[in-house]
Amino acid sequence: EAGVTQFPSHSVIEKGQTVTLRCDPISGHDNLYWYRRVMGKEIKFLLHFVKESKQDESGMPNNRFLAERTGGTYSTLKVQPAELEDSGVYFCASSQGWRTLQETQYFGPGTRLLVL
Amino acid sequence: AQSVTQPDIHITVSEGASLELRCNYSYGATPYLFWYVQSPGQGLQLLLKYFSGDTLVQGIKGFEAEFKRSQSSFNLRKPSVHWSDAAEYFCAVGARLSGNTGKLIFGQGTTLQVKP
């Protein structure tokens, strides 16, 4: 069974540009999460999808970040325009089932974003 | 507010020695607690989790953790460390807020180095 995949693995962009990160969850997983780790800091929650609906987006830093999950399958996270402080590693995770906290979250390898 | 503290940023142990990684949490009720490990180039992998019941939890790769409510701790242990255990370890608490969110709150991580 394929795990959670993320694309690209690395991205280097200039301040003001747009970047779109993609996450493909494990097939059949209704829950999809985005997390971010800024260098030297802890991993922080961004948002949680249940199928195509945003269940919790309390961690989204500002309106430069837009997450979508069309059709309840893969998800994209767009940053527009990117700022220097957006640099970090963006993780995606997925889980199965409705008992969300009790379900194991399977993480992807992350996308390393560097904004210059 | 919920929070997780991992007091040790780096730990070095000799191969074959015992290991204990510390984790303290701040939460008003019985938390959902997790330990994850991230090897270089990989996503986070769940080692073990605690929801209720027996306070000593067994996980994969020979790891165990003990929930101590009086100390607000969930320390990770392994009796004999192998070189392949070198990685970064994350403690996390599930945010049991209103709504069915699966949000995890992470500590800053502990990097384990294993000496031959």
mmCIF file of C-alpha atoms in Angstrom:
data_model
loop_
_atom_site.group_PDB
_atom_site.id
_atom_site.type_symbol
_atom_site.label_atom_id
_atom_site.label_comp_id
_atom_site.label_asym_id
_atom_site.label_seq_id
_atom_site.Cartn_x
_atom_site.Cartn_y
_atom_site.Cartn_z
ATOM 1 C CA GLU A 1 0.000 0.000 0.000
ATOM 2 C CA ALA A 2 1.391 3.393 -0.977
ATOM 3 C CA GLY A 3 1.985 5.849 1.829
ATOM 4 C CA VAL A 4 1.301 9.557 1.907
ATOM 5 C CA THR A 5 3.130 11.281 -0.911
ATOM 6 C CA GLN A 6 4.021 14.930 -1.255
ATOM 7 C CA PHE A 7 5.205 16.944 -4.215
ATOM 8 C CA PRO A 8 7.574 18.615 -4.682
ATOM 9 C CA SER A 9 10.108 17.379 -2.179
ATOM 10 C CA HIS A 10 11.923 20.721 -2.309
ATOM 11 C CA SER A 11 10.992 24.162 -3.596
ATOM 12 C CA VAL A 12 13.059 27.321 -3.713
ATOM 13 C CA ILE A 13 11.207 30.477 -4.686
ATOM 14 C CA GLU A 14 11.633 34.206 -4.352
ATOM 15 C CA LYS A 15 9.624 36.394 -2.062
ATOM 16 C CA GLY A 16 6.391 37.423 -3.719
ATOM 17 C CA GLN A 17 6.095 34.344 -5.892
ATOM 18 C CA THR A 18 3.421 31.685 -5.642
ATOM 19 C CA VAL A 19 4.010 28.076 -4.686
ATOM 20 C CA THR A 20 1.590 25.167 -4.665
ATOM 21 C CA LEU A 21 2.269 22.076 -2.601
ATOM 22 C CA ARG A 22 0.454 18.828 -3.245
ATOM 23 C CA CYS A 23 -0.403 15.952 -0.965
ATOM 24 C CA ASP A 24 -1.778 12.566 -1.954
ATOM 25 C CA PRO A 25 -3.140 10.755 1.105
ATOM 26 C CA ILE A 26 -3.402 7.035 1.564
ATOM 27 C CA SER A 27 -6.273 5.753 -0.529
ATOM 28 C CA GLY A 28 -9.525 5.628 1.431
ATOM 29 C CA HIS A 29 -8.400 7.996 4.165
ATOM 30 C CA ASP A 30 -11.065 10.597 4.806
ATOM 31 C CA ASN A 31 -8.934 12.768 7.095
ATOM 32 C CA LEU A 32 -6.152 14.893 5.679
ATOM 33 C CA TYR A 33 -3.966 17.233 7.698
ATOM 34 C CA TRP A 34 -1.396 19.879 6.916
ATOM 35 C CA TYR A 35 1.336 20.754 9.385
ATOM 36 C CA ARG A 36 4.364 23.040 9.121
ATOM 37 C CA ARG A 37 7.729 23.125 10.824
ATOM 38 C CA VAL A 38 9.615 26.363 10.706
ATOM 39 C CA MET A 39 13.338 25.907 11.308
ATOM 40 C CA GLY A 40 14.150 25.537 14.978
ATOM 41 C CA LYS A 41 10.529 25.402 15.996
ATOM 42 C CA GLU A 42 7.984 22.714 16.699
ATOM 43 C CA ILE A 43 5.697 21.142 14.125
ATOM 44 C CA LYS A 44 2.479 23.160 14.016
ATOM 45 C CA PHE A 45 -0.964 22.205 12.820
ATOM 46 C CA LEU A 46 -2.370 24.156 9.895
ATOM 47 C CA LEU A 47 -5.654 22.531 9.009
ATOM 48 C CA HIS A 48 -7.741 19.365 8.850
ATOM 49 C CA PHE A 49 -9.973 18.156 6.029
ATOM 50 C CA VAL A 50 -12.652 15.535 6.385
ATOM 51 C CA LYS A 51 -13.200 14.432 2.823
ATOM 52 C CA GLU A 52 -13.515 17.702 0.920
ATOM 53 C CA SER A 53 -14.664 19.819 3.890
ATOM 54 C CA LYS A 54 -12.445 21.900 6.143
ATOM 55 C CA GLN A 55 -13.053 20.552 9.638
ATOM 56 C CA ASP A 56 -10.554 22.800 11.405
ATOM 57 C CA GLU A 57 -8.474 25.563 9.854
ATOM 58 C CA SER A 58 -7.486 27.252 13.097
ATOM 59 C CA GLY A 59 -3.789 26.936 12.368
ATOM 60 C CA MET A 60 -3.697 28.700 9.016
ATOM 61 C CA PRO A 61 -1.381 31.669 9.558
ATOM 62 C CA ASN A 62 -3.074 34.202 7.290
ATOM 63 C CA ASN A 63 -5.045 34.613 4.078
ATOM 64 C CA ARG A 64 -1.961 34.097 1.918
ATOM 65 C CA PHE A 65 -2.463 30.389 2.503
ATOM 66 C CA LEU A 66 -5.202 28.551 0.640
ATOM 67 C CA ALA A 67 -5.853 24.844 1.014
ATOM 68 C CA GLU A 68 -8.169 22.789 -1.124
ATOM 69 C CA ARG A 69 -9.180 19.180 -1.350
ATOM 70 C CA THR A 70 -11.307 18.773 -4.408
ATOM 71 C CA GLY A 71 -13.283 15.547 -4.530
ATOM 72 C CA GLY A 72 -11.951 14.473 -1.195
ATOM 73 C CA THR A 73 -8.795 12.941 -2.647
ATOM 74 C CA TYR A 74 -5.546 14.874 -3.004
ATOM 75 C CA SER A 75 -5.015 18.273 -1.450
ATOM 76 C CA THR A 76 -3.116 21.374 -2.451
ATOM 77 C CA LEU A 77 -1.728 24.128 -0.283
ATOM 78 C CA LYS A 78 -1.039 27.367 -2.110
ATOM 79 C CA VAL A 79 1.012 30.199 -0.701
ATOM 80 C CA GLN A 80 0.473 33.472 -2.530
ATOM 81 C CA PRO A 81 2.468 35.668 -2.279
ATOM 82 C CA ALA A 82 5.204 33.858 -0.393
ATOM 83 C CA GLU A 83 7.098 35.663 2.363
ATOM 84 C CA LEU A 84 10.447 34.838 3.948
ATOM 85 C CA GLU A 85 8.783 33.553 7.120
ATOM 86 C CA ASP A 86 6.912 30.910 5.127
ATOM 87 C CA SER A 87 10.134 28.906 4.765
ATOM 88 C CA GLY A 88 10.008 25.552 6.465
ATOM 89 C CA VAL A 89 8.940 21.967 6.013
ATOM 90 C CA TYR A 90 5.304 21.338 5.184
ATOM 91 C CA PHE A 91 3.993 17.941 6.227
ATOM 92 C CA CYS A 92 0.830 16.257 5.131
ATOM 93 C CA ALA A 93 -0.778 13.432 7.073
ATOM 94 C CA SER A 94 -3.824 11.275 6.567
ATOM 95 C CA SER A 95 -5.942 9.002 8.708
ATOM 96 C CA GLN A 96 -8.938 6.766 8.345
ATOM 97 C CA GLY A 97 -12.179 6.832 10.236
ATOM 98 C CA TRP A 98 -14.298 9.219 12.247
ATOM 99 C CA ARG A 99 -12.637 8.889 15.667
ATOM 100 C CA THR A 100 -10.066 11.352 14.516
ATOM 101 C CA LEU A 101 -7.778 11.607 17.546
ATOM 102 C CA GLN A 102 -7.677 7.859 18.016
ATOM 103 C CA GLU A 103 -6.807 7.181 14.408
ATOM 104 C CA THR A 104 -3.150 6.940 13.530
ATOM 105 C CA GLN A 105 -1.994 9.815 11.378
ATOM 106 C CA TYR A 106 0.366 8.691 8.619
ATOM 107 C CA PHE A 107 2.785 11.392 7.589
ATOM 108 C CA GLY A 108 4.384 12.120 4.274
ATOM 109 C CA PRO A 109 8.092 12.991 3.934
ATOM 110 C CA GLY A 110 7.357 16.705 3.734
ATOM 111 C CA THR A 111 8.023 19.507 1.257
ATOM 112 C CA ARG A 112 10.983 21.722 2.103
ATOM 113 C CA LEU A 113 10.132 25.279 1.085
ATOM 114 C CA LEU A 114 12.743 27.991 1.000
ATOM 115 C CA VAL A 115 11.682 31.551 0.258
ATOM 116 C CA LEU A 116 14.546 33.860 -0.694
ATOM 117 C CA ALA B 1 -3.473 26.337 26.549
ATOM 118 C CA GLN B 2 -2.290 22.906 25.613
ATOM 119 C CA SER B 3 1.443 22.526 25.146
ATOM 120 C CA VAL B 4 4.151 19.899 24.973
ATOM 121 C CA THR B 5 7.709 20.301 26.215
ATOM 122 C CA GLN B 6 10.637 18.125 25.288
ATOM 123 C CA PRO B 7 13.419 19.461 27.516
ATOM 124 C CA ASP B 8 16.274 17.792 25.663
ATOM 125 C CA ILE B 9 17.017 19.074 22.169
ATOM 126 C CA HIS B 10 19.924 16.659 21.584
ATOM 127 C CA ILE B 11 20.834 13.413 23.322
ATOM 128 C CA THR B 12 23.811 11.162 22.637
ATOM 129 C CA VAL B 13 23.922 7.598 23.894
ATOM 130 C CA SER B 14 26.198 4.670 23.219
ATOM 131 C CA GLU B 15 24.894 1.725 21.258
ATOM 132 C CA GLY B 16 23.497 -0.843 23.654
ATOM 133 C CA ALA B 17 22.833 1.706 26.394
ATOM 134 C CA SER B 18 19.383 2.472 27.712
ATOM 135 C CA LEU B 19 17.452 5.504 26.563
ATOM 136 C CA GLU B 20 14.865 7.797 28.088
ATOM 137 C CA LEU B 21 13.433 10.779 26.221
ATOM 138 C CA ARG B 22 11.431 13.194 28.310
ATOM 139 C CA CYS B 23 8.077 14.714 27.468
ATOM 140 C CA ASN B 24 5.895 16.944 29.618
ATOM 141 C CA TYR B 25 2.491 18.197 28.602
ATOM 142 C CA SER B 26 0.050 20.799 29.738
ATOM 143 C CA TYR B 27 -3.578 19.783 29.440
ATOM 144 C CA GLY B 28 -6.665 20.054 31.605
ATOM 145 C CA ALA B 29 -8.014 16.538 31.210
ATOM 146 C CA THR B 30 -6.695 13.105 30.316
ATOM 147 C CA PRO B 31 -4.805 13.700 27.108
ATOM 148 C CA TYR B 32 -4.275 11.605 24.043
ATOM 149 C CA LEU B 33 -0.486 11.215 23.856
ATOM 150 C CA PHE B 34 1.760 10.119 21.018
ATOM 151 C CA TRP B 35 5.405 9.547 20.210
ATOM 152 C CA TYR B 36 6.578 9.848 16.616
ATOM 153 C CA VAL B 37 10.012 9.265 15.084
ATOM 154 C CA GLN B 38 11.449 10.834 11.967
ATOM 155 C CA SER B 39 14.444 9.297 10.275
ATOM 156 C CA PRO B 40 16.367 11.379 7.708
ATOM 157 C CA GLY B 41 14.408 11.758 4.470
ATOM 158 C CA GLN B 42 11.368 10.026 5.901
ATOM 159 C CA GLY B 43 7.988 11.107 7.183
ATOM 160 C CA LEU B 44 7.018 10.881 10.821
ATOM 161 C CA GLN B 45 6.244 7.353 11.964
ATOM 162 C CA LEU B 46 4.061 6.579 14.962
ATOM 163 C CA LEU B 47 5.932 4.682 17.683
ATOM 164 C CA LEU B 48 3.115 4.409 20.217
ATOM 165 C CA LYS B 49 0.065 6.149 21.605
ATOM 166 C CA TYR B 50 -1.841 6.392 24.872
ATOM 167 C CA PHE B 51 -5.544 7.067 25.241
ATOM 168 C CA SER B 52 -6.594 5.342 28.456
ATOM 169 C CA GLY B 53 -6.084 2.215 30.530
ATOM 170 C CA ASP B 54 -2.677 0.746 31.314
ATOM 171 C CA THR B 55 -0.264 3.601 31.793
ATOM 172 C CA LEU B 56 2.680 1.633 30.384
ATOM 173 C CA VAL B 57 2.350 1.497 26.619
ATOM 174 C CA GLN B 58 4.329 -0.745 24.310
ATOM 175 C CA GLY B 59 5.209 0.421 20.847
ATOM 176 C CA ILE B 60 7.102 -0.638 17.784
ATOM 177 C CA LYS B 61 10.874 -1.105 17.533
ATOM 178 C CA GLY B 62 11.159 -2.059 21.206
ATOM 179 C CA PHE B 63 10.030 1.310 22.562
ATOM 180 C CA GLU B 64 7.710 1.869 25.519
ATOM 181 C CA ALA B 65 6.342 4.940 27.259
ATOM 182 C CA GLU B 66 4.772 5.534 30.639
ATOM 183 C CA PHE B 67 1.980 8.002 31.320
ATOM 184 C CA LYS B 68 2.332 9.660 34.721
ATOM 185 C CA ARG B 69 -0.588 11.941 35.436
ATOM 186 C CA SER B 70 0.915 13.323 38.665
ATOM 187 C CA GLN B 71 3.991 14.489 36.760
ATOM 188 C CA SER B 72 2.216 15.386 33.501
ATOM 189 C CA SER B 73 4.802 13.286 31.732
ATOM 190 C CA PHE B 74 4.922 10.693 28.975
ATOM 191 C CA ASN B 75 8.557 9.640 28.763
ATOM 192 C CA LEU B 76 9.790 7.313 26.033
ATOM 193 C CA ARG B 77 12.179 4.486 26.921
ATOM 194 C CA LYS B 78 14.162 1.767 25.265
ATOM 195 C CA PRO B 79 16.348 -0.699 27.191
ATOM 196 C CA SER B 80 19.063 -1.071 24.553
ATOM 197 C CA VAL B 81 19.605 1.410 21.757
ATOM 198 C CA HIS B 82 20.626 0.338 18.252
ATOM 199 C CA TRP B 83 22.505 2.523 15.773
ATOM 200 C CA SER B 84 19.382 2.570 13.583
ATOM 201 C CA ASP B 85 17.506 4.403 16.341
ATOM 202 C CA ALA B 86 19.391 7.607 15.520
ATOM 203 C CA ALA B 87 16.609 9.974 14.460
ATOM 204 C CA GLU B 88 14.462 12.824 15.694
ATOM 205 C CA TYR B 89 11.705 11.994 18.165
ATOM 206 C CA PHE B 90 8.547 13.971 18.690
ATOM 207 C CA CYS B 91 6.074 13.863 21.534
ATOM 208 C CA ALA B 92 2.559 15.090 20.751
ATOM 209 C CA VAL B 93 -0.775 15.584 22.458
ATOM 210 C CA GLY B 94 -4.137 15.366 20.752
ATOM 211 C CA ALA B 95 -6.125 18.563 21.003
ATOM 212 C CA ARG B 96 -9.487 17.441 22.334
ATOM 213 C CA LEU B 97 -11.227 20.672 21.590
ATOM 214 C CA SER B 98 -14.813 21.150 20.546
ATOM 215 C CA GLY B 99 -15.612 19.465 17.303
ATOM 216 C CA ASN B 100 -14.105 16.368 15.833
ATOM 217 C CA THR B 101 -10.622 17.689 15.203
ATOM 218 C CA GLY B 102 -7.571 15.482 14.921
ATOM 219 C CA LYS B 103 -5.171 18.323 15.606
ATOM 220 C CA LEU B 104 -1.875 17.248 17.170
ATOM 221 C CA ILE B 105 0.274 19.592 19.247
ATOM 222 C CA PHE B 106 3.947 18.705 19.038
ATOM 223 C CA GLY B 107 6.970 19.267 21.208
ATOM 224 C CA GLN B 108 10.121 20.711 19.674
ATOM 225 C CA GLY B 109 11.661 17.318 19.094
ATOM 226 C CA THR B 110 14.694 15.509 20.489
ATOM 227 C CA THR B 111 17.503 14.479 18.167
ATOM 228 C CA LEU B 112 19.079 11.200 19.196
ATOM 229 C CA GLN B 113 22.657 10.442 18.222
ATOM 230 C CA VAL B 114 23.986 6.922 18.789
ATOM 231 C CA LYS B 115 27.714 6.394 19.344
ATOM 232 C CA PRO B 116 29.240 3.097 18.217
#
